[in-house]
Amino acid sequence: MFKPEQLKYTKEHEWIYIEGNVGTIGITEYAQGELGDIVYVDIDTALSEITNGETFGTIEAVKTVSELYAPCSGKVIEINSILADHPEMVNAEPYGDGWMVKIEISDPSQLKDLLDLDAYNTLIGQ
């Protein structure tokens, strides 16, 4: 389980945990709460690269579909296979087993544009 203060955030409500040159990406507690009950996570299993600011999949909730945006560019090294059968993990553990993808970060300079926890909390009005 990642701690919110360990993460960097996008204005689109994704988070990234950075360990060396590997980033684990998910959506925030706030985002999953706004979406409601998540019923499907669609990330192409053949996805090999993601590009900063571009969509890399979608999350479907009971009432809406939301796109997932890459917080930085990188080579996809793992997609969370648990979500195929258990998309509700995003609701239950957005900072744990509900992560989306792991990437090898290709341009670390892109990380400087991300928000820290205080800035993200300000964005969402907390």
Short mmCIF file of N, CA and C in Angstrom, two decimals:
data_model
loop_
_atom_site.label_atom_id
_atom_site.label_comp_id
_atom_site.label_asym_id
_atom_site.label_seq_id
_atom_site.Cartn_x
_atom_site.Cartn_y
_atom_site.Cartn_z
N MET A 1 0.85 -1.18 0.00
CA MET A 1 0.00 0.00 0.00
C MET A 1 0.89 1.24 0.00
N PHE A 2 0.65 2.13 -0.96
CA PHE A 2 1.42 3.36 -1.04
C PHE A 2 0.78 4.42 -0.15
N LYS A 3 1.60 5.27 0.42
CA LYS A 3 1.09 6.37 1.24
C LYS A 3 0.92 7.59 0.35
N PRO A 4 -0.19 8.32 0.48
CA PRO A 4 -0.45 9.47 -0.38
C PRO A 4 0.71 10.47 -0.42
N GLU A 5 1.42 10.66 0.68
CA GLU A 5 2.53 11.63 0.69
C GLU A 5 3.75 11.14 -0.09
N GLN A 6 3.78 9.84 -0.46
CA GLN A 6 4.89 9.28 -1.25
C GLN A 6 4.68 9.47 -2.76
N LEU A 7 3.50 9.93 -3.15
CA LEU A 7 3.10 9.93 -4.55
C LEU A 7 3.19 11.32 -5.17
N LYS A 8 3.22 11.34 -6.51
CA LYS A 8 3.07 12.56 -7.29
C LYS A 8 1.74 12.43 -8.02
N TYR A 9 1.11 13.57 -8.32
CA TYR A 9 -0.25 13.57 -8.85
C TYR A 9 -0.38 14.40 -10.13
N THR A 10 -1.38 14.01 -10.95
CA THR A 10 -1.73 14.81 -12.13
C THR A 10 -3.01 15.58 -11.82
N LYS A 11 -3.28 16.59 -12.62
CA LYS A 11 -4.54 17.35 -12.48
C LYS A 11 -5.73 16.52 -12.92
N GLU A 12 -5.47 15.40 -13.61
CA GLU A 12 -6.55 14.49 -14.06
C GLU A 12 -6.81 13.38 -13.05
N HIS A 13 -6.15 13.45 -11.88
CA HIS A 13 -6.40 12.55 -10.75
C HIS A 13 -5.72 11.18 -10.84
N GLU A 14 -4.64 11.11 -11.60
CA GLU A 14 -3.79 9.91 -11.55
C GLU A 14 -2.67 10.17 -10.54
N TRP A 15 -2.12 9.09 -10.02
CA TRP A 15 -0.94 9.20 -9.16
C TRP A 15 0.16 8.30 -9.72
N ILE A 16 1.39 8.62 -9.33
CA ILE A 16 2.53 7.78 -9.70
C ILE A 16 3.44 7.65 -8.49
N TYR A 17 3.85 6.43 -8.24
CA TYR A 17 4.85 6.14 -7.21
C TYR A 17 6.16 5.85 -7.95
N ILE A 18 7.21 6.56 -7.58
CA ILE A 18 8.47 6.44 -8.30
C ILE A 18 9.49 5.73 -7.42
N GLU A 19 10.05 4.65 -7.97
CA GLU A 19 11.09 3.89 -7.30
C GLU A 19 12.19 3.65 -8.33
N GLY A 20 13.29 4.41 -8.20
CA GLY A 20 14.34 4.36 -9.21
C GLY A 20 13.80 4.91 -10.51
N ASN A 21 13.84 4.09 -11.57
CA ASN A 21 13.29 4.54 -12.85
C ASN A 21 11.97 3.83 -13.18
N VAL A 22 11.35 3.21 -12.16
CA VAL A 22 10.07 2.52 -12.35
C VAL A 22 8.97 3.33 -11.68
N GLY A 23 7.88 3.52 -12.42
CA GLY A 23 6.72 4.22 -11.88
C GLY A 23 5.51 3.30 -11.86
N THR A 24 4.81 3.29 -10.73
CA THR A 24 3.54 2.58 -10.61
C THR A 24 2.45 3.63 -10.66
N ILE A 25 1.44 3.42 -11.51
CA ILE A 25 0.42 4.43 -11.77
C ILE A 25 -0.97 3.90 -11.38
N GLY A 26 -1.76 4.79 -10.77
CA GLY A 26 -3.13 4.46 -10.42
C GLY A 26 -3.98 5.72 -10.43
N ILE A 27 -5.21 5.62 -9.92
CA ILE A 27 -6.05 6.81 -9.78
C ILE A 27 -6.22 7.09 -8.29
N THR A 28 -6.54 8.33 -7.98
CA THR A 28 -6.60 8.76 -6.58
C THR A 28 -7.86 8.29 -5.88
N GLU A 29 -7.79 8.34 -4.56
CA GLU A 29 -8.95 8.07 -3.71
C GLU A 29 -10.10 8.99 -4.11
N TYR A 30 -9.79 10.26 -4.32
CA TYR A 30 -10.81 11.23 -4.73
C TYR A 30 -11.47 10.81 -6.05
N ALA A 31 -10.66 10.43 -7.04
CA ALA A 31 -11.19 10.05 -8.35
C ALA A 31 -12.11 8.83 -8.26
N GLN A 32 -11.67 7.80 -7.54
CA GLN A 32 -12.53 6.61 -7.46
C GLN A 32 -13.82 6.93 -6.73
N GLY A 33 -13.76 7.84 -5.74
CA GLY A 33 -14.97 8.24 -5.03
C GLY A 33 -15.94 9.00 -5.92
N GLU A 34 -15.39 9.85 -6.80
CA GLU A 34 -16.23 10.60 -7.74
C GLU A 34 -16.84 9.69 -8.79
N LEU A 35 -16.09 8.67 -9.22
CA LEU A 35 -16.60 7.74 -10.24
C LEU A 35 -17.70 6.84 -9.70
N GLY A 36 -17.59 6.44 -8.45
CA GLY A 36 -18.54 5.49 -7.88
C GLY A 36 -18.07 4.06 -8.13
N ASP A 37 -19.00 3.12 -8.14
CA ASP A 37 -18.65 1.71 -8.26
C ASP A 37 -18.04 1.40 -9.63
N ILE A 38 -16.79 1.00 -9.62
CA ILE A 38 -16.07 0.70 -10.85
C ILE A 38 -16.38 -0.74 -11.27
N VAL A 39 -16.80 -0.88 -12.54
CA VAL A 39 -17.23 -2.19 -13.03
C VAL A 39 -16.29 -2.76 -14.09
N TYR A 40 -15.40 -1.91 -14.66
CA TYR A 40 -14.53 -2.41 -15.72
C TYR A 40 -13.33 -1.47 -15.88
N VAL A 41 -12.15 -2.06 -16.00
CA VAL A 41 -10.94 -1.29 -16.30
C VAL A 41 -10.43 -1.80 -17.64
N ASP A 42 -10.30 -0.90 -18.62
CA ASP A 42 -9.89 -1.30 -19.96
C ASP A 42 -8.51 -0.73 -20.28
N ILE A 43 -7.51 -1.59 -20.17
CA ILE A 43 -6.15 -1.25 -20.58
C ILE A 43 -5.70 -2.36 -21.52
N ASP A 44 -5.34 -1.99 -22.73
CA ASP A 44 -4.93 -2.95 -23.75
C ASP A 44 -3.74 -3.77 -23.24
N THR A 45 -3.90 -5.09 -23.19
CA THR A 45 -2.82 -5.95 -22.69
C THR A 45 -1.60 -5.94 -23.59
N ALA A 46 -1.76 -5.45 -24.83
CA ALA A 46 -0.63 -5.35 -25.74
C ALA A 46 0.08 -3.98 -25.65
N LEU A 47 -0.41 -3.14 -24.74
CA LEU A 47 0.17 -1.80 -24.58
C LEU A 47 1.65 -1.92 -24.21
N SER A 48 2.50 -1.26 -24.99
CA SER A 48 3.94 -1.37 -24.73
C SER A 48 4.57 -0.06 -24.27
N GLU A 49 3.94 1.07 -24.62
CA GLU A 49 4.47 2.38 -24.23
C GLU A 49 3.30 3.30 -23.89
N ILE A 50 3.55 4.23 -22.99
CA ILE A 50 2.58 5.29 -22.75
C ILE A 50 3.30 6.62 -22.94
N THR A 51 2.52 7.64 -23.31
CA THR A 51 3.09 8.95 -23.62
C THR A 51 2.49 9.99 -22.67
N ASN A 52 3.35 10.81 -22.12
CA ASN A 52 2.96 11.84 -21.18
C ASN A 52 1.73 12.61 -21.66
N GLY A 53 0.68 12.63 -20.82
CA GLY A 53 -0.53 13.37 -21.13
C GLY A 53 -1.52 12.67 -22.02
N GLU A 54 -1.13 11.54 -22.62
CA GLU A 54 -2.02 10.80 -23.52
C GLU A 54 -2.80 9.74 -22.73
N THR A 55 -3.93 9.31 -23.29
CA THR A 55 -4.72 8.27 -22.63
C THR A 55 -4.07 6.90 -22.83
N PHE A 56 -4.18 6.06 -21.80
CA PHE A 56 -3.66 4.70 -21.93
C PHE A 56 -4.71 3.66 -21.57
N GLY A 57 -5.94 4.10 -21.32
CA GLY A 57 -7.02 3.18 -21.01
C GLY A 57 -8.22 3.94 -20.49
N THR A 58 -9.24 3.19 -20.09
CA THR A 58 -10.45 3.79 -19.52
C THR A 58 -10.89 3.01 -18.29
N ILE A 59 -11.64 3.70 -17.46
CA ILE A 59 -12.29 3.09 -16.30
C ILE A 59 -13.78 3.30 -16.48
N GLU A 60 -14.54 2.21 -16.36
CA GLU A 60 -15.98 2.31 -16.49
C GLU A 60 -16.61 2.11 -15.12
N ALA A 61 -17.41 3.08 -14.73
CA ALA A 61 -18.19 2.98 -13.50
C ALA A 61 -19.65 2.78 -13.90
N VAL A 62 -20.51 2.60 -12.91
CA VAL A 62 -21.91 2.33 -13.20
C VAL A 62 -22.52 3.43 -14.06
N LYS A 63 -22.14 4.71 -13.81
CA LYS A 63 -22.79 5.81 -14.50
C LYS A 63 -21.91 6.55 -15.50
N THR A 64 -20.63 6.22 -15.62
CA THR A 64 -19.75 7.01 -16.47
C THR A 64 -18.53 6.22 -16.91
N VAL A 65 -17.86 6.73 -17.92
CA VAL A 65 -16.57 6.18 -18.37
C VAL A 65 -15.56 7.32 -18.28
N SER A 66 -14.40 7.04 -17.73
CA SER A 66 -13.36 8.05 -17.56
C SER A 66 -12.06 7.55 -18.18
N GLU A 67 -11.35 8.45 -18.84
CA GLU A 67 -10.08 8.08 -19.45
C GLU A 67 -8.95 8.13 -18.43
N LEU A 68 -7.95 7.29 -18.65
CA LEU A 68 -6.73 7.28 -17.83
C LEU A 68 -5.64 8.01 -18.61
N TYR A 69 -4.99 8.96 -17.96
CA TYR A 69 -3.94 9.76 -18.62
C TYR A 69 -2.57 9.45 -18.01
N ALA A 70 -1.59 9.32 -18.86
CA ALA A 70 -0.23 9.02 -18.43
C ALA A 70 0.40 10.24 -17.75
N PRO A 71 0.91 10.08 -16.52
CA PRO A 71 1.58 11.19 -15.85
C PRO A 71 2.97 11.47 -16.41
N CYS A 72 3.53 10.51 -17.14
CA CYS A 72 4.82 10.67 -17.81
C CYS A 72 4.94 9.58 -18.86
N SER A 73 5.95 9.70 -19.70
CA SER A 73 6.16 8.70 -20.75
C SER A 73 7.00 7.54 -20.23
N GLY A 74 6.77 6.37 -20.82
CA GLY A 74 7.58 5.23 -20.43
C GLY A 74 7.17 3.95 -21.12
N LYS A 75 8.01 2.94 -20.94
CA LYS A 75 7.78 1.60 -21.46
C LYS A 75 6.97 0.82 -20.43
N VAL A 76 5.86 0.24 -20.86
CA VAL A 76 5.01 -0.54 -19.95
C VAL A 76 5.72 -1.84 -19.61
N ILE A 77 5.91 -2.09 -18.31
CA ILE A 77 6.55 -3.33 -17.89
C ILE A 77 5.58 -4.28 -17.19
N GLU A 78 4.43 -3.75 -16.76
CA GLU A 78 3.42 -4.62 -16.15
C GLU A 78 2.07 -3.91 -16.15
N ILE A 79 1.03 -4.69 -16.44
CA ILE A 79 -0.36 -4.23 -16.32
C ILE A 79 -0.98 -5.05 -15.21
N ASN A 80 -1.72 -4.40 -14.32
CA ASN A 80 -2.30 -5.09 -13.17
C ASN A 80 -3.39 -6.05 -13.63
N SER A 81 -3.05 -7.33 -13.71
CA SER A 81 -3.98 -8.36 -14.21
C SER A 81 -5.14 -8.62 -13.25
N ILE A 82 -5.01 -8.26 -11.99
CA ILE A 82 -6.09 -8.45 -11.01
C ILE A 82 -7.34 -7.69 -11.44
N LEU A 83 -7.14 -6.52 -12.08
CA LEU A 83 -8.27 -5.65 -12.40
C LEU A 83 -9.18 -6.22 -13.47
N ALA A 84 -8.70 -7.16 -14.28
CA ALA A 84 -9.54 -7.77 -15.31
C ALA A 84 -10.74 -8.48 -14.68
N ASP A 85 -10.50 -9.20 -13.60
CA ASP A 85 -11.57 -9.94 -12.92
C ASP A 85 -12.12 -9.21 -11.70
N HIS A 86 -11.35 -8.24 -11.19
CA HIS A 86 -11.75 -7.55 -9.96
C HIS A 86 -11.55 -6.04 -10.07
N PRO A 87 -12.30 -5.37 -10.97
CA PRO A 87 -12.14 -3.92 -11.14
C PRO A 87 -12.48 -3.15 -9.86
N GLU A 88 -13.27 -3.77 -8.98
CA GLU A 88 -13.65 -3.11 -7.73
C GLU A 88 -12.46 -2.86 -6.81
N MET A 89 -11.30 -3.49 -7.11
CA MET A 89 -10.09 -3.23 -6.33
C MET A 89 -9.70 -1.76 -6.40
N VAL A 90 -10.06 -1.08 -7.49
CA VAL A 90 -9.75 0.35 -7.62
C VAL A 90 -10.52 1.13 -6.56
N ASN A 91 -11.76 0.72 -6.27
CA ASN A 91 -12.54 1.36 -5.20
C ASN A 91 -12.00 0.98 -3.82
N ALA A 92 -11.70 -0.30 -3.65
CA ALA A 92 -11.30 -0.79 -2.33
C ALA A 92 -9.89 -0.34 -1.94
N GLU A 93 -8.97 -0.35 -2.89
CA GLU A 93 -7.57 -0.04 -2.59
C GLU A 93 -6.93 0.80 -3.70
N PRO A 94 -7.37 2.06 -3.86
CA PRO A 94 -6.81 2.86 -4.95
C PRO A 94 -5.30 3.07 -4.82
N TYR A 95 -4.77 3.02 -3.60
CA TYR A 95 -3.32 3.19 -3.39
C TYR A 95 -2.63 1.87 -3.08
N GLY A 96 -3.32 0.77 -3.37
CA GLY A 96 -2.76 -0.56 -3.11
C GLY A 96 -2.94 -1.44 -4.33
N ASP A 97 -3.70 -2.53 -4.16
CA ASP A 97 -3.90 -3.49 -5.24
C ASP A 97 -4.71 -2.95 -6.42
N GLY A 98 -5.22 -1.72 -6.31
CA GLY A 98 -5.98 -1.12 -7.39
C GLY A 98 -5.14 -0.31 -8.38
N TRP A 99 -3.81 -0.45 -8.33
CA TRP A 99 -2.94 0.25 -9.29
C TRP A 99 -3.22 -0.25 -10.71
N MET A 100 -2.81 0.54 -11.71
CA MET A 100 -3.13 0.23 -13.11
C MET A 100 -1.96 -0.39 -13.88
N VAL A 101 -0.86 0.38 -13.99
CA VAL A 101 0.29 -0.07 -14.78
C VAL A 101 1.59 0.29 -14.08
N LYS A 102 2.65 -0.45 -14.43
CA LYS A 102 4.01 -0.10 -14.03
C LYS A 102 4.78 0.19 -15.30
N ILE A 103 5.58 1.26 -15.24
CA ILE A 103 6.35 1.65 -16.42
C ILE A 103 7.81 1.88 -16.06
N GLU A 104 8.63 1.76 -17.07
CA GLU A 104 10.02 2.20 -16.97
C GLU A 104 10.02 3.63 -17.50
N ILE A 105 10.29 4.59 -16.63
CA ILE A 105 10.18 6.00 -16.98
C ILE A 105 11.25 6.37 -18.00
N SER A 106 10.81 6.96 -19.13
CA SER A 106 11.76 7.28 -20.20
C SER A 106 12.27 8.72 -20.14
N ASP A 107 11.52 9.61 -19.49
CA ASP A 107 11.95 11.01 -19.41
C ASP A 107 11.64 11.55 -18.01
N PRO A 108 12.57 11.34 -17.05
CA PRO A 108 12.33 11.78 -15.67
C PRO A 108 12.06 13.28 -15.53
N SER A 109 12.47 14.10 -16.50
CA SER A 109 12.23 15.55 -16.40
C SER A 109 10.73 15.86 -16.41
N GLN A 110 9.91 14.96 -16.96
CA GLN A 110 8.45 15.18 -16.98
C GLN A 110 7.85 15.15 -15.58
N LEU A 111 8.52 14.52 -14.64
CA LEU A 111 7.99 14.37 -13.28
C LEU A 111 7.93 15.70 -12.55
N LYS A 112 8.75 16.66 -12.95
CA LYS A 112 8.80 17.95 -12.26
C LYS A 112 7.48 18.72 -12.40
N ASP A 113 6.69 18.39 -13.40
CA ASP A 113 5.42 19.08 -13.62
C ASP A 113 4.27 18.51 -12.79
N LEU A 114 4.52 17.41 -12.08
CA LEU A 114 3.46 16.77 -11.29
C LEU A 114 3.28 17.47 -9.95
N LEU A 115 2.13 17.24 -9.34
CA LEU A 115 1.77 17.87 -8.07
C LEU A 115 2.22 17.02 -6.89
N ASP A 116 2.58 17.68 -5.78
CA ASP A 116 2.79 16.94 -4.54
C ASP A 116 1.43 16.85 -3.84
N LEU A 117 1.37 16.18 -2.69
CA LEU A 117 0.09 15.96 -2.01
C LEU A 117 -0.58 17.27 -1.64
N ASP A 118 0.16 18.24 -1.12
CA ASP A 118 -0.45 19.52 -0.73
C ASP A 118 -1.08 20.22 -1.93
N ALA A 119 -0.36 20.26 -3.04
CA ALA A 119 -0.89 20.91 -4.24
C ALA A 119 -2.11 20.16 -4.78
N TYR A 120 -2.08 18.83 -4.71
CA TYR A 120 -3.22 18.04 -5.18
C TYR A 120 -4.45 18.30 -4.29
N ASN A 121 -4.23 18.31 -2.98
CA ASN A 121 -5.33 18.59 -2.06
C ASN A 121 -5.95 19.96 -2.31
N THR A 122 -5.11 20.94 -2.64
CA THR A 122 -5.61 22.27 -2.98
C THR A 122 -6.46 22.20 -4.25
N LEU A 123 -6.00 21.43 -5.24
CA LEU A 123 -6.73 21.26 -6.49
C LEU A 123 -8.14 20.72 -6.26
N ILE A 124 -8.26 19.74 -5.36
CA ILE A 124 -9.57 19.11 -5.13
C ILE A 124 -10.34 19.78 -3.99
N GLY A 125 -9.79 20.86 -3.45
CA GLY A 125 -10.50 21.63 -2.43
C GLY A 125 -10.48 21.03 -1.06
N GLN A 126 -9.38 20.35 -0.72
CA GLN A 126 -9.28 19.76 0.63
C GLN A 126 -8.20 20.43 1.44
#
